[in-house]
XYZ file of C-alpha atoms in Angstrom:
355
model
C -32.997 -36.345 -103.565
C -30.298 -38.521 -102.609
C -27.827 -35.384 -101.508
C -25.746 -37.375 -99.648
C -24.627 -39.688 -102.506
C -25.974 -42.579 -99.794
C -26.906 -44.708 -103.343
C -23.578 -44.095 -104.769
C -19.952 -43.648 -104.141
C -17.515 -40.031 -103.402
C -14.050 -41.374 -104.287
C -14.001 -39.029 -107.617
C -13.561 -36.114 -105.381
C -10.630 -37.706 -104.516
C -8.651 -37.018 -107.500
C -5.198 -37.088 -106.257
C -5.442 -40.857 -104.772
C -6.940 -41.648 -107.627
C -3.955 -40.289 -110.031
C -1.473 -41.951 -107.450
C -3.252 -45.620 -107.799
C -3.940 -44.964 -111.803
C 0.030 -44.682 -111.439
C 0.681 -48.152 -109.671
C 2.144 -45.470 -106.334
C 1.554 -46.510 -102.575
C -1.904 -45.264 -101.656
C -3.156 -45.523 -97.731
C -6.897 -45.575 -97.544
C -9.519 -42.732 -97.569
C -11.721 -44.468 -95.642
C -11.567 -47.095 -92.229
C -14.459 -48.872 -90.485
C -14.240 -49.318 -86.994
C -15.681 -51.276 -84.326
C -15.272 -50.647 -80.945
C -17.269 -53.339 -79.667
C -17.701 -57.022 -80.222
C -20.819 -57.506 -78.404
C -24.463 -56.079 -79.315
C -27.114 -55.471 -77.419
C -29.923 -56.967 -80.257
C -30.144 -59.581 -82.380
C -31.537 -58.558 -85.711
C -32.914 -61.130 -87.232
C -30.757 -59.742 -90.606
C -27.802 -59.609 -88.661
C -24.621 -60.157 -91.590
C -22.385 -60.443 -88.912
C -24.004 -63.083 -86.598
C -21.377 -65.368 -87.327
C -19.182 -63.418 -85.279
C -20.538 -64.728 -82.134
C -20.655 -60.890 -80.597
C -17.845 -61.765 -78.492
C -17.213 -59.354 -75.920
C -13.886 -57.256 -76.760
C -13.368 -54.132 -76.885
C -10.802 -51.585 -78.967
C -8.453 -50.616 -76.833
C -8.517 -46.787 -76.234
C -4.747 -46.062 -75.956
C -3.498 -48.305 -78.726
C -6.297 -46.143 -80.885
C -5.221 -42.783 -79.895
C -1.537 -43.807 -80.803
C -3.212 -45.789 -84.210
C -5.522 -42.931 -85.157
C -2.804 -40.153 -84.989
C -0.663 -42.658 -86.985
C -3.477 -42.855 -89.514
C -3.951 -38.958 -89.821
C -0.152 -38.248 -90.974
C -0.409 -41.175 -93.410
C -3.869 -39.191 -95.646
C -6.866 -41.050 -93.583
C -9.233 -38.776 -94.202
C -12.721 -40.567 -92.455
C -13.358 -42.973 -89.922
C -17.057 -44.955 -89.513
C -17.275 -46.194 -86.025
C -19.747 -49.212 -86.486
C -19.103 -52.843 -87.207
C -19.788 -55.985 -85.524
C -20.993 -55.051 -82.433
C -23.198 -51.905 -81.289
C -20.222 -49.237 -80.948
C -22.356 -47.027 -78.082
C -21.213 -50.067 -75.537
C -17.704 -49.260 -75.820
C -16.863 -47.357 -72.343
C -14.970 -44.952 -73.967
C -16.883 -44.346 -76.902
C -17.320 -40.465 -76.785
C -13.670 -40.525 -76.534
C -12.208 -42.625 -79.263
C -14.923 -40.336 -81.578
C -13.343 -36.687 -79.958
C -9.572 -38.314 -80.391
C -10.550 -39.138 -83.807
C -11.802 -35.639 -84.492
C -8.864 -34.079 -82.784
C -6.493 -35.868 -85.408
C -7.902 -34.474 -88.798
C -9.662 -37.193 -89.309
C -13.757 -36.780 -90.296
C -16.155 -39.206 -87.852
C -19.491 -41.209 -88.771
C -21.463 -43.333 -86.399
C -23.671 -46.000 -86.826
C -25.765 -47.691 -84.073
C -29.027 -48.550 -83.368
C -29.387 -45.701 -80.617
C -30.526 -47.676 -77.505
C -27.911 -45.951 -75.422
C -27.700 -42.679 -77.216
C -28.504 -40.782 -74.163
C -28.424 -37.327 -73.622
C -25.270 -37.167 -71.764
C -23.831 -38.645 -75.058
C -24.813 -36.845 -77.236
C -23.823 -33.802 -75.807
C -20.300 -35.157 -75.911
C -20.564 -36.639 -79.301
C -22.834 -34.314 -81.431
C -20.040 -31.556 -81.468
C -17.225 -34.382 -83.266
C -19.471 -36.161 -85.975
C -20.346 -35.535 -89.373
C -23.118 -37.927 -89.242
C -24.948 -40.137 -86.939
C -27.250 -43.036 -88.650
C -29.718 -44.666 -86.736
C -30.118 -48.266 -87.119
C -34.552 -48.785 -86.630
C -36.462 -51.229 -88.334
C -39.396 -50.793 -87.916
C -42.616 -48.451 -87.746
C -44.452 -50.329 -84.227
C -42.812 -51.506 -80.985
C -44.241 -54.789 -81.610
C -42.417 -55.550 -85.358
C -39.618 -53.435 -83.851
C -39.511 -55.857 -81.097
C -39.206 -58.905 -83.275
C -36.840 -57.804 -86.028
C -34.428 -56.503 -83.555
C -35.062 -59.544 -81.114
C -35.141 -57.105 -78.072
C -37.853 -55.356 -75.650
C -40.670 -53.662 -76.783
C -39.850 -50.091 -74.915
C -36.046 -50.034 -76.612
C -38.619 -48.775 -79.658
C -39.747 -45.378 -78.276
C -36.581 -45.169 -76.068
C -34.695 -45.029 -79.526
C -37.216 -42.445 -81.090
C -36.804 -40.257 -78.041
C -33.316 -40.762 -78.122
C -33.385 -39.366 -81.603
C -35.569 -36.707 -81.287
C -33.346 -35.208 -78.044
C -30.451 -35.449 -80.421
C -32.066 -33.725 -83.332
C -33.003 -30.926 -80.460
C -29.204 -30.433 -78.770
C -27.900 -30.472 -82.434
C -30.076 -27.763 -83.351
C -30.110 -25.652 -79.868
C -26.601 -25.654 -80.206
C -25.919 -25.570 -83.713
C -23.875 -28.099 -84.839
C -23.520 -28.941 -88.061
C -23.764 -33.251 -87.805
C -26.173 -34.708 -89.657
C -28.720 -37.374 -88.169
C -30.573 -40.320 -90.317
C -32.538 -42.930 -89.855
C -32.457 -46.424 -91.529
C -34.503 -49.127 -92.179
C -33.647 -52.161 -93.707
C -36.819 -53.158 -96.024
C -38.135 -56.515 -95.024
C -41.451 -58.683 -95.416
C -42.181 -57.829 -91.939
C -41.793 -53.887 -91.766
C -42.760 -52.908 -95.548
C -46.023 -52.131 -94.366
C -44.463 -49.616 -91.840
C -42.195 -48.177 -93.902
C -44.929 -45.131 -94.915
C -44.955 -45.329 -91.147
C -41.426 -44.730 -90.178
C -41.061 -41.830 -92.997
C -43.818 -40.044 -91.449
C -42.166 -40.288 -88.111
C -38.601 -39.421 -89.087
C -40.028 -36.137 -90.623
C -42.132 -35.131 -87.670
C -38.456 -35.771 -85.495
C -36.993 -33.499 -87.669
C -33.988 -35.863 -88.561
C -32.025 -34.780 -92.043
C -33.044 -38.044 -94.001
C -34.367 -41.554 -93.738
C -32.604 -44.125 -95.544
C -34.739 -47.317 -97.152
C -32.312 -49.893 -97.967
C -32.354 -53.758 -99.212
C -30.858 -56.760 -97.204
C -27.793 -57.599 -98.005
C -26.445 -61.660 -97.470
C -23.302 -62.317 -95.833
C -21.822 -65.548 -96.860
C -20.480 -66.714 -93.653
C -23.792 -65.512 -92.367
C -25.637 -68.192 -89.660
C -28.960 -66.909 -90.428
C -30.523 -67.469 -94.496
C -33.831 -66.231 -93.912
C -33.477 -63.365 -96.346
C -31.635 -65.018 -98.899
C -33.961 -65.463 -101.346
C -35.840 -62.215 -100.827
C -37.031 -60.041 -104.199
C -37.395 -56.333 -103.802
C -39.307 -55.969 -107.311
C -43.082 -55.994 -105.122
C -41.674 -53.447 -103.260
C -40.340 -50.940 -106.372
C -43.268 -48.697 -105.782
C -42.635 -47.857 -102.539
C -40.145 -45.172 -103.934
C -42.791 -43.135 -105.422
C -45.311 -43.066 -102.893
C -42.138 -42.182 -100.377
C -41.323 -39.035 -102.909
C -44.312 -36.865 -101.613
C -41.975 -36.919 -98.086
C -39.199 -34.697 -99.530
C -38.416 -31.232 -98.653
C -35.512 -28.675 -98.744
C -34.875 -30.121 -95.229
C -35.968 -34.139 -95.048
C -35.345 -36.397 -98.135
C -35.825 -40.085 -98.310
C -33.165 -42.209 -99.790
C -35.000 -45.171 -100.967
C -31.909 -47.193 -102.396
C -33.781 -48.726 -105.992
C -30.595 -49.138 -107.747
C -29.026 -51.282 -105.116
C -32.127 -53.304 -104.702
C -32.335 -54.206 -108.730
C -28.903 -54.870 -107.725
C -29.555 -57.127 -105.348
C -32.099 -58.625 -107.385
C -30.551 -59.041 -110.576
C -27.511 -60.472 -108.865
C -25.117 -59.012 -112.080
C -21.823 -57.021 -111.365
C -20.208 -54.870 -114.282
C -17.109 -55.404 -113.221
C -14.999 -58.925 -113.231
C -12.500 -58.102 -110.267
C -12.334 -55.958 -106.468
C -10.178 -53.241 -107.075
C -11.819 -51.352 -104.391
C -9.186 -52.838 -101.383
C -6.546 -50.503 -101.428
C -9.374 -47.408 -100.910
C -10.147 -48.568 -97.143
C -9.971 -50.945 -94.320
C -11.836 -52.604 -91.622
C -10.640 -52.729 -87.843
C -12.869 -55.197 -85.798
C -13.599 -55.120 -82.293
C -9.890 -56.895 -81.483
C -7.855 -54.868 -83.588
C -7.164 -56.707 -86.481
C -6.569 -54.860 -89.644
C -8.613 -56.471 -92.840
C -8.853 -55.663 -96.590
C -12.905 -56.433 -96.941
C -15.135 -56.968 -94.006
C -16.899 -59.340 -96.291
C -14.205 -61.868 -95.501
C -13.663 -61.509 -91.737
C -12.061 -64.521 -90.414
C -10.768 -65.858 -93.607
C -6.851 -64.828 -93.353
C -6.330 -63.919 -97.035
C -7.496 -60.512 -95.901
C -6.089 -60.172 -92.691
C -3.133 -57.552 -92.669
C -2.298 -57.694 -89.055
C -3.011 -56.673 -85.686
C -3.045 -52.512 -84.534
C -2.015 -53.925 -80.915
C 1.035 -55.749 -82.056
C 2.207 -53.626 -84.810
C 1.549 -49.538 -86.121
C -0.954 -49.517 -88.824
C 1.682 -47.827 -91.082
C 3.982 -51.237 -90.745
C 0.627 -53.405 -91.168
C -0.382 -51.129 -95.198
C 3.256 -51.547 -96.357
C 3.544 -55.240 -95.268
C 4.417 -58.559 -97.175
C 1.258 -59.688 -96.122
C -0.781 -57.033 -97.413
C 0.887 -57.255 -100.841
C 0.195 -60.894 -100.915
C -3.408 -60.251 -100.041
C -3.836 -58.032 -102.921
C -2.067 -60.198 -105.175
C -4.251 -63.189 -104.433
C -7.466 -61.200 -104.667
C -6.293 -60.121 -107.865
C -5.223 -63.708 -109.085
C -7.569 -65.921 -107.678
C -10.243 -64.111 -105.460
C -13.795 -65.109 -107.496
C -16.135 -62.021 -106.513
C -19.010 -64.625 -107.568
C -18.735 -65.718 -103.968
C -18.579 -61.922 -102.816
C -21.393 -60.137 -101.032
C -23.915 -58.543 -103.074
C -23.653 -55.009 -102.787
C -21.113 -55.247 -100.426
C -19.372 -51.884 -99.179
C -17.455 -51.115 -102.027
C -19.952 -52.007 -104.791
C -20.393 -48.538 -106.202
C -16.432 -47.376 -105.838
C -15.433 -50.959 -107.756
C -17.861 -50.055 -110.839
C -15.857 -47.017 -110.777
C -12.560 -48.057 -110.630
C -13.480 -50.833 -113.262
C -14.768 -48.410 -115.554
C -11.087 -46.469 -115.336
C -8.845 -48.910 -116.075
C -11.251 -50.236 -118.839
C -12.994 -47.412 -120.169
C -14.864 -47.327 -123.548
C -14.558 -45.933 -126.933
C -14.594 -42.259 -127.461
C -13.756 -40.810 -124.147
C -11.945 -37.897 -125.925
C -15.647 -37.022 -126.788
C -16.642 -35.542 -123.610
């Protein structure tokens, strides 16, 4: 039921890039992740990005109209407004989405929906693919203490939603909304909960995922967390689906995160996307912020085009290849599913004439 390919990857309907890297050519990425804002207004207590410090910066909006127009003529095809900081408390957010939109170039948004007004929505609805809501949790009260905020943010979020499920549908737009929960000790007995609600809002899906550790993370509470007692959630979660709701509960990437194996030995995901932070540096994995080996450069000092074809980028990719150890990588980082991929190209098995 996973119709969205949430659980796996898309880059094979992106043949052409594919050929092009296969080929050892200049590829620009598919995808970016963007974050407008360095400051959040919760503190999750599974926050990967706590380390951070949610520093209060903000993209600037003219350097990104000039960047994003850049990116559109170079083959960016998608841009996921999320990242350290809760995008919605950027000023100008409806505004770097609808510049984004006006270049080519297909929007997402994450955020946990606190300030997903009406107002908003009406101005962002008509520009986004999707919208996924960040809420973890079934109760105010859990809500409350995984997302280390007020009580009331819980039902102003699930009003939020619903409104936004009714303006897409009175005026027909074609963005999809979701819902996610990260699956904890504390919420997965409101997980049945959640589902029930996120049906009876009418949202397009509800997304069950597994914690994922950030290295460079300040908070190890989860670290050691095993999703096997929760396996059977995914079947009592199945009765929920429908031509027009489906649950993604992500199994694969929790026995991933379990079993702590990868089936492939290097990234080769790198040249496939990019993350912009809240400051407007340019980096290869978001996995490393703040660790300059994958820090191209700077979108307010220098066009994006300049910072792909630099030196530095080439010696980024050239170190990850020679000496990055993906032991120390994220499990189930962003580009888990697209390196597996990629791996299995450029080392494919016996037979493959056999189709």
């Amino acid at each position: 039921m996973d119709k969205y390919r949430i659980d796996n990857h898309k880059l094979n309907y992106h043949i052409p890039v594919l050929n092009r890297w296969l080929l050892n050519k200049k590829i620009y990425p598919i995808y970016i992740e963007v974050s407008p804002s360095g400051i959040c207004n919760h503190r999750c207590t599974f926050c990967a990005l706590d380390f951070m410090e949610y520093q209060k910066r903000f993209i600037d909006l003219s350097v990104f109209e000039k960047c994003v127009s850049e990116m559109s003529t170079l083959g960016v095809k998608s841009i996921m407004f999320a990242g350290e900081g809760e995008p919605l408390l950027h000023k100008n957010i409806s505004e770097l989405i609808s510049l984004t939109k006006k270049a080519g170039i297909d929007v997402a948004l994450t955020t946990n929906g606190v300030l997903l007004k009406n107002s908003l929505s009406e101005k962002v609805l008509p520009h986004v693919e999707w919208i996924k809501i960040s809420i973890n949790a079934g109760r105010k009260e859990t809500y409350s203490t995984i997302h280390q905020t007020k009580e009331n943010d819980f039902e102003k979020v699930i009003n939020n939603i619903k409104n936004a499920v009714k303006i897409k549908h009175e005026k027909k737009y074609s963005c999809v909304i979701g819902m996610q929960m990260v699956l904890l000790p504390e919420n997965q007995g409101e997980v049945i909960e959640l589902a029930q609600r996120a049906k009876d809002i009418n949202v397009d899906y509800m997304v069950i995922k597994p914690y994922s550790h950030h290295n460079a993370s300040k908070t190890n509470k989860y670290e050691k967390l095993s999703y096997k007692k929760f396996y059977h959630l995914s079947k009592q979660l199945e009765g929920f689906n429908t031509n027009n709701f489906n649950i993604v509960f992500r199994i694969n990437t929790m026995k991933k995160w379990d079993d702590k194996e990868r089936s492939y030995q290097k990234c080769l995901a790198l040249p496939f996307w990019a993350y912009i932070d809240a400051g407007g540096n340019v980096w290869g994995c978001s996995a490393y912020l703040q660790n300059d080996n994958f820090r191209y450069g700077n979108i307010n000092v220098d066009s994006f085009k300049n910072i792909w074809d630099s030196e530095k980028r080439m010696h980024s990719l050239k170190w990850v290849d020679q000496k990055l150890n993906i032991d120390h990588c994220r499990t189930n980082c962003r580009m888990d599913n697209v390196n597996n991929f990629l791996w299995d190209l450029k080392h494919p098995p016996q037979h493959v004439n056999f189709i």
